[in-house]
Coordinates of C-alpha atoms in Angstrom, one line a residue:
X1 CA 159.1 170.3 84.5
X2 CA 158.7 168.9 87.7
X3 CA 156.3 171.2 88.4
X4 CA 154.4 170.2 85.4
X5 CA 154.7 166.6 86.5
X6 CA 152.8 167.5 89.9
X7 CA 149.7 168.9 87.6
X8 CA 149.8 166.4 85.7
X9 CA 148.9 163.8 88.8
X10 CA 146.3 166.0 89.9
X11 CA 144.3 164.4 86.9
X12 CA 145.2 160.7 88.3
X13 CA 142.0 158.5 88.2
X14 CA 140.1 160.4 85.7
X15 CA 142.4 160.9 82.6
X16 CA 142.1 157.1 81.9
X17 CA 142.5 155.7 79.0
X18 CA 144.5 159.3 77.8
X19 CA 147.4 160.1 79.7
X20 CA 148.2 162.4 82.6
X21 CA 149.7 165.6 81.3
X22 CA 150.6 169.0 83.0
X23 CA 151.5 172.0 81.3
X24 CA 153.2 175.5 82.3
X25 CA 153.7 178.5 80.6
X26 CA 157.1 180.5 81.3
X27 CA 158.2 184.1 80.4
X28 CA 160.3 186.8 81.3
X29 CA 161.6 184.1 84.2
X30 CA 158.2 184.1 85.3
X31 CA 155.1 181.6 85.1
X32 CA 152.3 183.0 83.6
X33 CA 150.1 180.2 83.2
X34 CA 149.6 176.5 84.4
X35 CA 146.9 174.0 83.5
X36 CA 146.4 169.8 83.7
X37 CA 143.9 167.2 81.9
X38 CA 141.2 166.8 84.1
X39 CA 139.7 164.4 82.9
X40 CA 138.7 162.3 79.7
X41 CA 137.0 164.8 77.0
X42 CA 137.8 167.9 78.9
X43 CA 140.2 170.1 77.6
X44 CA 143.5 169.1 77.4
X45 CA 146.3 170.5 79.8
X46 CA 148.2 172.5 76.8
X47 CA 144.9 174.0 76.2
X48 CA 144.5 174.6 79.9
X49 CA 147.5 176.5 80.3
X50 CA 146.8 178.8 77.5
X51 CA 143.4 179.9 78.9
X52 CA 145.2 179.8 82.5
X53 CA 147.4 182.7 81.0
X54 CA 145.0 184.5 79.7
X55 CA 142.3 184.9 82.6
X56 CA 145.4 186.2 84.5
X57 CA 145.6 188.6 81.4
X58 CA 149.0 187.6 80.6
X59 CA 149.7 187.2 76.7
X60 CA 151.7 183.6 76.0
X61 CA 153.1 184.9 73.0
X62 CA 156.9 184.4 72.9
X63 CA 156.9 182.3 76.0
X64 CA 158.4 179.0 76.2
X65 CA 156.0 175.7 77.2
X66 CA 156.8 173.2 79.5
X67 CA 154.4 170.4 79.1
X68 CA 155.7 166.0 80.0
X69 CA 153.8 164.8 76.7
X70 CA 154.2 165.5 73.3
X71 CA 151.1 167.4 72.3
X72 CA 148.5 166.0 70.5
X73 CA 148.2 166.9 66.6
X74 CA 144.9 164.8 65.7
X75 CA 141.2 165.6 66.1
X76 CA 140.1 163.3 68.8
X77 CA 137.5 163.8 72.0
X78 CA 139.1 167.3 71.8
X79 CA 141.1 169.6 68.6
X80 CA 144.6 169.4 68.5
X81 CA 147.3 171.1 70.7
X82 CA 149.5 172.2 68.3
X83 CA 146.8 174.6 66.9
X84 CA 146.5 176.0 69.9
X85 CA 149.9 176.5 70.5
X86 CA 150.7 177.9 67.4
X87 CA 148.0 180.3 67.3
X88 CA 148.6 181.3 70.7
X89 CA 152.1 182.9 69.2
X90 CA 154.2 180.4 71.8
X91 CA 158.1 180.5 71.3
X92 CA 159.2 177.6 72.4
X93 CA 158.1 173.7 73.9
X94 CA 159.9 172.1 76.1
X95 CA 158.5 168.0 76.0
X96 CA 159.5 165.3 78.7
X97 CA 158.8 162.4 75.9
X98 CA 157.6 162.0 73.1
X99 CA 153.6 160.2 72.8
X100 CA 153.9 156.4 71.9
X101 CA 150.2 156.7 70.6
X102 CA 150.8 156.3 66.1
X103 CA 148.7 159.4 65.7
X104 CA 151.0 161.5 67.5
X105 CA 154.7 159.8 67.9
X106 CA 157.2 162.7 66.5
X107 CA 154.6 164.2 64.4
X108 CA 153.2 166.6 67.2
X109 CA 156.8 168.0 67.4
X110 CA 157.3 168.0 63.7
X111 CA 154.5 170.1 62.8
X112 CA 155.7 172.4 65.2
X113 CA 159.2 172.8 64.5
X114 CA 158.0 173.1 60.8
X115 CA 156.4 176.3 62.1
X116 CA 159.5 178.0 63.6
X117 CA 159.1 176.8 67.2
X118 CA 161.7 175.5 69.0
X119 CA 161.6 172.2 70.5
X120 CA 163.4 170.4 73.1
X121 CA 162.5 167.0 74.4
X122 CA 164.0 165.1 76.9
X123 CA 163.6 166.6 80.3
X124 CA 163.0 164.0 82.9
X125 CA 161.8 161.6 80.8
X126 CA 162.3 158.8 83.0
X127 CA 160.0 160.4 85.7
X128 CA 157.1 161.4 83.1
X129 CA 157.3 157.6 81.6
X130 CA 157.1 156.7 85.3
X131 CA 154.0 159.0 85.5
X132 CA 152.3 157.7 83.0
X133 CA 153.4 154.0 82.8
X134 CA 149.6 152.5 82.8
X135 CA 149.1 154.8 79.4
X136 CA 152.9 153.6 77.6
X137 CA 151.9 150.1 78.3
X138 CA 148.2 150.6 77.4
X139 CA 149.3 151.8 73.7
X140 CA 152.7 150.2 73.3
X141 CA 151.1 146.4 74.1
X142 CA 147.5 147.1 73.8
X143 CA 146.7 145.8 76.5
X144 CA 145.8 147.1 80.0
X145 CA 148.7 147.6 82.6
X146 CA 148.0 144.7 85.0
X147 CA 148.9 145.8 88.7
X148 CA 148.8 142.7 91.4
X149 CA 147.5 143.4 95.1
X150 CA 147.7 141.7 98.0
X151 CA 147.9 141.7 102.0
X152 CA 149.2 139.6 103.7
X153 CA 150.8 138.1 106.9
X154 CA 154.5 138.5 107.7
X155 CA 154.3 134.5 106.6
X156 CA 152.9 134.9 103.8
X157 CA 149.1 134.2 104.2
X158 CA 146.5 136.2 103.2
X159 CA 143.6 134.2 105.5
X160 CA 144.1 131.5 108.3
X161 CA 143.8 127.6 108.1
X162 CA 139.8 128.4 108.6
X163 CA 139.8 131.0 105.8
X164 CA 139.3 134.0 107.9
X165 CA 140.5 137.0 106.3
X166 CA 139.1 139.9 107.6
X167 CA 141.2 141.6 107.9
X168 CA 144.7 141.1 107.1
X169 CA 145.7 144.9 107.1
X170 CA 145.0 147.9 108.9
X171 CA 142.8 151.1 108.4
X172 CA 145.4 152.9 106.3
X173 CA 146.2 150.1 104.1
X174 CA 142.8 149.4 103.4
X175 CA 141.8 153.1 102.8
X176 CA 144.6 152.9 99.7
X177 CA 143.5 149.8 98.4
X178 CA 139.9 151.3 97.8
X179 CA 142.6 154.0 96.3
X180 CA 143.9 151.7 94.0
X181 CA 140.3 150.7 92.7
X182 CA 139.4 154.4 91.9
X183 CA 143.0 154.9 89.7
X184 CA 142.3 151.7 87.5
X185 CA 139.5 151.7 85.4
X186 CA 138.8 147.6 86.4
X187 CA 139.5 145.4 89.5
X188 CA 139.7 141.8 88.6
X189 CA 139.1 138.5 90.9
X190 CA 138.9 135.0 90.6
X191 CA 136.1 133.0 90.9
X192 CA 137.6 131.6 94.7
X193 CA 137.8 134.8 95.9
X194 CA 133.8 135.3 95.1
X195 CA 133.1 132.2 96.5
X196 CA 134.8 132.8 99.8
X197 CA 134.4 136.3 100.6
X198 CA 131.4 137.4 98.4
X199 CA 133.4 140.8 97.7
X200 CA 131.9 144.2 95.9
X201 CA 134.6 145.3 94.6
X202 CA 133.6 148.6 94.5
X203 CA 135.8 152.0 96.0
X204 CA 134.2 153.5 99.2
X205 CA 132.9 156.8 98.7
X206 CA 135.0 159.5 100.9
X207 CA 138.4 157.5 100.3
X208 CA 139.2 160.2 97.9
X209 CA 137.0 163.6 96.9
X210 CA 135.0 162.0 94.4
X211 CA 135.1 158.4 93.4
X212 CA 135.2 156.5 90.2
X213 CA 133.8 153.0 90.2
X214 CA 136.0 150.5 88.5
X215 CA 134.7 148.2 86.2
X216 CA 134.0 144.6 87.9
X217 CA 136.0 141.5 86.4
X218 CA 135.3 137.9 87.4
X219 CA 137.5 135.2 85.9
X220 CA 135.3 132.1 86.2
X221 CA 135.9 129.7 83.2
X222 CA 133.2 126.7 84.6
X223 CA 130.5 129.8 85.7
X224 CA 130.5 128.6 89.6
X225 CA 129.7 132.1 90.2
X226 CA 126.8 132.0 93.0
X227 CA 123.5 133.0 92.0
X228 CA 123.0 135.4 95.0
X229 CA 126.8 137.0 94.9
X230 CA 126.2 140.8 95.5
X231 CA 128.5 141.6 92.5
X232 CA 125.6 139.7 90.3
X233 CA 123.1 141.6 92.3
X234 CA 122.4 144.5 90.2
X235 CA 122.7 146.9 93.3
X236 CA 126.5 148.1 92.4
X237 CA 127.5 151.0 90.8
X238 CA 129.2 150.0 87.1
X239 CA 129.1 146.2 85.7
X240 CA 130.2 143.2 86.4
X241 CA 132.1 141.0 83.6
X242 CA 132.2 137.2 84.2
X243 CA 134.9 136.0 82.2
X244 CA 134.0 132.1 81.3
X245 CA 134.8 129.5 78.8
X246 CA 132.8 127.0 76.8
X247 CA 133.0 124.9 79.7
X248 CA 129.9 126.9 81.5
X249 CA 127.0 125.9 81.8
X250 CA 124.9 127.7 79.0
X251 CA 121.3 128.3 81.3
X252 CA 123.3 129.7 84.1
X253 CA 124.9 132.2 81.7
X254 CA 121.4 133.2 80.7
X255 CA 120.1 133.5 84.5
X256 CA 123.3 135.6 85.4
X257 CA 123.4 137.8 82.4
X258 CA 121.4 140.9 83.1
X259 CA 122.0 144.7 82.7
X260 CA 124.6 145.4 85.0
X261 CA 126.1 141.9 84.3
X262 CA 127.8 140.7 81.1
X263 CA 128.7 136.8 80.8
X264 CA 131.7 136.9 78.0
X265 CA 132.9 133.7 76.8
X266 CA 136.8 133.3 76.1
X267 CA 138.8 131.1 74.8
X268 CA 140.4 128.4 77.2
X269 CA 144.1 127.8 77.6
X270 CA 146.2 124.9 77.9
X271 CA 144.5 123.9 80.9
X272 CA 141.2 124.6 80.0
X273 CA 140.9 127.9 82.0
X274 CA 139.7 131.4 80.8
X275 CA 143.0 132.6 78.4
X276 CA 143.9 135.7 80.4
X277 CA 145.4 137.2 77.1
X278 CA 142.8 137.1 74.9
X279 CA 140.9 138.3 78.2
X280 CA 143.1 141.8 78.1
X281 CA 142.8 142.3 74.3
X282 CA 138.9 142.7 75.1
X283 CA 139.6 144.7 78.0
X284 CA 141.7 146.9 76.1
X285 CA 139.1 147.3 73.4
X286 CA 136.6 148.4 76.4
X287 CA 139.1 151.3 76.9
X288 CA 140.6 149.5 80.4
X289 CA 143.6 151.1 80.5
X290 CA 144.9 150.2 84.1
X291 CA 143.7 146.8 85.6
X292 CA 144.0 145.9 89.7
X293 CA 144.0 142.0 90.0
X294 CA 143.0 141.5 93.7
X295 CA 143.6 137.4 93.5
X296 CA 143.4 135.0 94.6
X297 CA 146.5 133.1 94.8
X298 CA 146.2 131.0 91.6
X299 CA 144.8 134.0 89.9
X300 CA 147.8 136.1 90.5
X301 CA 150.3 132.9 90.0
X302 CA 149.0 133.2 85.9
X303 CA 149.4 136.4 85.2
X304 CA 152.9 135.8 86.4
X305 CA 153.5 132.9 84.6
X306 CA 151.8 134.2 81.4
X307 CA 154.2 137.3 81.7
X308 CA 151.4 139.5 82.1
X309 CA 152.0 141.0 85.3
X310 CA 153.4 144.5 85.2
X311 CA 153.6 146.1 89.1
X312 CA 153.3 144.5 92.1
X313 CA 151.2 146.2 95.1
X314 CA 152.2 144.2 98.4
X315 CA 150.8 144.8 101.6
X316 CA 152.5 143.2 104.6
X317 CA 150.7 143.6 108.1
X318 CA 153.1 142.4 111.3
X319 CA 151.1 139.4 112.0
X320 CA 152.1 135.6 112.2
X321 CA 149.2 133.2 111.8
X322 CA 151.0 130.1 110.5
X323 CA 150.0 126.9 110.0
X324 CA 150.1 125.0 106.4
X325 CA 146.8 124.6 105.0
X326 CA 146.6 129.1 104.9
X327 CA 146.1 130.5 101.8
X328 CA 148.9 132.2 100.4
X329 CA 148.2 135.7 98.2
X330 CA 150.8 133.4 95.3
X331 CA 149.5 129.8 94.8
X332 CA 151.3 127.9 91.8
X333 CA 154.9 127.5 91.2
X334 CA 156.7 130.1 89.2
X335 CA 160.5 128.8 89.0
X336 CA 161.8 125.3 90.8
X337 CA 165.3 126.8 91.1
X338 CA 166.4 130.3 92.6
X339 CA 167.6 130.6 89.7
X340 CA 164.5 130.6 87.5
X341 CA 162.9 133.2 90.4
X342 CA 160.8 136.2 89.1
X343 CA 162.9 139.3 89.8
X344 CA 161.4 142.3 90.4
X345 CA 163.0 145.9 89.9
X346 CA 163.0 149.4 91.0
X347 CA 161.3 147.9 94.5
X348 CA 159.9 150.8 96.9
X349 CA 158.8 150.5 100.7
X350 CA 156.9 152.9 102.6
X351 CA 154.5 152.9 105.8
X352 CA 150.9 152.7 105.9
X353 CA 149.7 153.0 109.5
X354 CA 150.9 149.9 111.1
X355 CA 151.3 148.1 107.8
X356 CA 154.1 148.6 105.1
X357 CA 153.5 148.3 101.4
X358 CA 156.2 146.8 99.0
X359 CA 155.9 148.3 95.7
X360 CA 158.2 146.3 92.1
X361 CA 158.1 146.1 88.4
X362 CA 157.8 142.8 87.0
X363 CA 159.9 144.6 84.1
X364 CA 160.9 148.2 83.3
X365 CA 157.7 150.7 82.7
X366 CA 157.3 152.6 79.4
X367 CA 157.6 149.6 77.1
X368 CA 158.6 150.8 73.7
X369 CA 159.5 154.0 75.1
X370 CA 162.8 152.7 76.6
X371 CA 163.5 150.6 73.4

């Protein structure tokens, strides 16, 4: 299984909105065919492995299948798994967890225990629900898993009292933050950070093999957007969504609403801004499965108050710039008492060149799954 788990990440960044799943095929003690999902509407890793074995001219019937995700049993962009499995004369399936998606959820493994296979689920579960914690979230809440990234100062600020910000963090860290934007499917700013630092918010091309350009999100609920920001250019790769509210002006929607830019209106909150809920819902109907807020400060500070925030991605560079008019990467109070402090769990440090990244859970992954 843990081999299947490390196919299965191979397909990271182009699954989206499915889930990453490995698959291996085992007989006689011996492996006789491997596959993964490469990507969305190729075929699927169960199917993968089963045509692995066979170009290697090994026959999978009577061997056991080890494979982190219930298989599919539902005509989709692709047939169903269990077909294939069946067909394929397979003896046994070994399942990490069972698929929180309702068209599959326990009926996958019924249909094939109904056909004489044996079934065993169960085997690291905790580390497949880990794997695929953007896809548990994305069907269990329908809504996108919301990751939060920053850099930032060893006090805390993310530019200096003059707003210089480039740049906070190193080569390495900024080589995996244009990572993070080609394993979510949309990067999402506030209007602030447009305003100061005119961003693209695209991924560099060479960061990884091949790149996939996230979807552009810009939560602007009175449209201050500048006319002549490159992300309303029409120059970048994918679109640009401006997220405002009734409160925009309605001929500067028109003028920024083009081909490569859609200006959405949302409903506004208590406070008149855009309502970051309803803002997900629509996301999740545009098949955003995994969402990278990049800020600002205020931006971040809701979705942490609106207990939307689900992961954490902290970069701390070891510089000291002080002073107490710098911007901070969390702007807005979220508890007046240490008591009433956001906790985060399962928190992970590691290096990245002469930075270190801080990586928490606002709450534990797999939503229903760990019901």
């Amino acid at each position: 299984m843990r081999r299947v788990l490390r196919l299965a990440a191979r397909g990271r960044g182009w699954t989206s909105p499915n889930p990453m799943v490995g698959a291996v095929l085992v007989k006689d003690g011996h492996i006789i065919g491997e596959g993964f999902h490469t990507a969305v509407g190729k075929r699927h890793a169960e199917r993968e492995a089963l045509a692995d074995a066979r170009r290697r001219g090994n026959d999978p019937a009577g061997a056991t299948m080890y494979v982190n995700l219930e298989p599919c049993c539902h005509y989709g962009r692709t047939p169903p798994c269990t077909d294939a499995i069946m067909e394929a004369g397979v003896a046994k399936v070994v399942v990490a967890h069972q698929d929180p998606n309702p068209q599959v959820n326990g009926h996958g493994l019924t249909i094939l225990k109904e056909a004489g296979l044996e079934v065993e689920v169960g085997v690291l579960a905790d580390e497949a629900i880990r794997l695929n914690q953007v896809y548990c979230r994305y069907i269990c809440s329908q809504r996108p898993f919301v990751t939060l990234k920053a850099a930032t100062t060893l006090d805390g600020k993310i530019a200096t009292v003059t707003g210089h910000s480039k740049w906070v963090s190193g080569p390495a860290a900024l080589r995996y933050a244009h990572h993070l934007r080609h394993v979510n499917d949309a990067v999402l700013v506030g209007v602030d950070t447009v305003i100061a630092d005119d961003p693209r918010l695209t991924c560099r091309p060479g960061v990884e093999q091949d790149v996939r350009q996230p979807l552009r999100v810009v939560v602007d609920s009175t449209l201050r957007t500048p006319e002549d920001s490159v992300i309303v250019s029409g120059t970048l790769p994918a679109q640009t969504v401006i997220a405002t509210t009734d409160r925009s002006d309605s001929e500067k929607r028109k003028r920024l609403a083009k081909e490569s830019v859609l200006v959405k209106r949302f409903p506004a909150d208590e406070t008149g801004r855009v309502d970051l809920a309803a803002l997900l819902v629509w996301l999740h109907r545009r098949e955003v499965a995994g969402l990278l807020v990049e800020g600002g400060g205020r931006v971040h500070a809701s979705f942490v108050r609106a207990g939307l925030a689900d992961k954490l991605e902290l970069v701390l560079a070891p510089k000291l710039v002080g002073g107490e008019g710098g911007a901070s990467w969390m702007a807005g109070v979220l508890a007046e008492t240490m008591n009433e402090a956001v906790v985060l769990r399962d928190m992970r440090v590691r290096q990245l060149g002469s930075d270190w990244l801080i990586e928490g859970l606002f709450e534990e992954v797999g939503g229903c799954l760990l019901d």
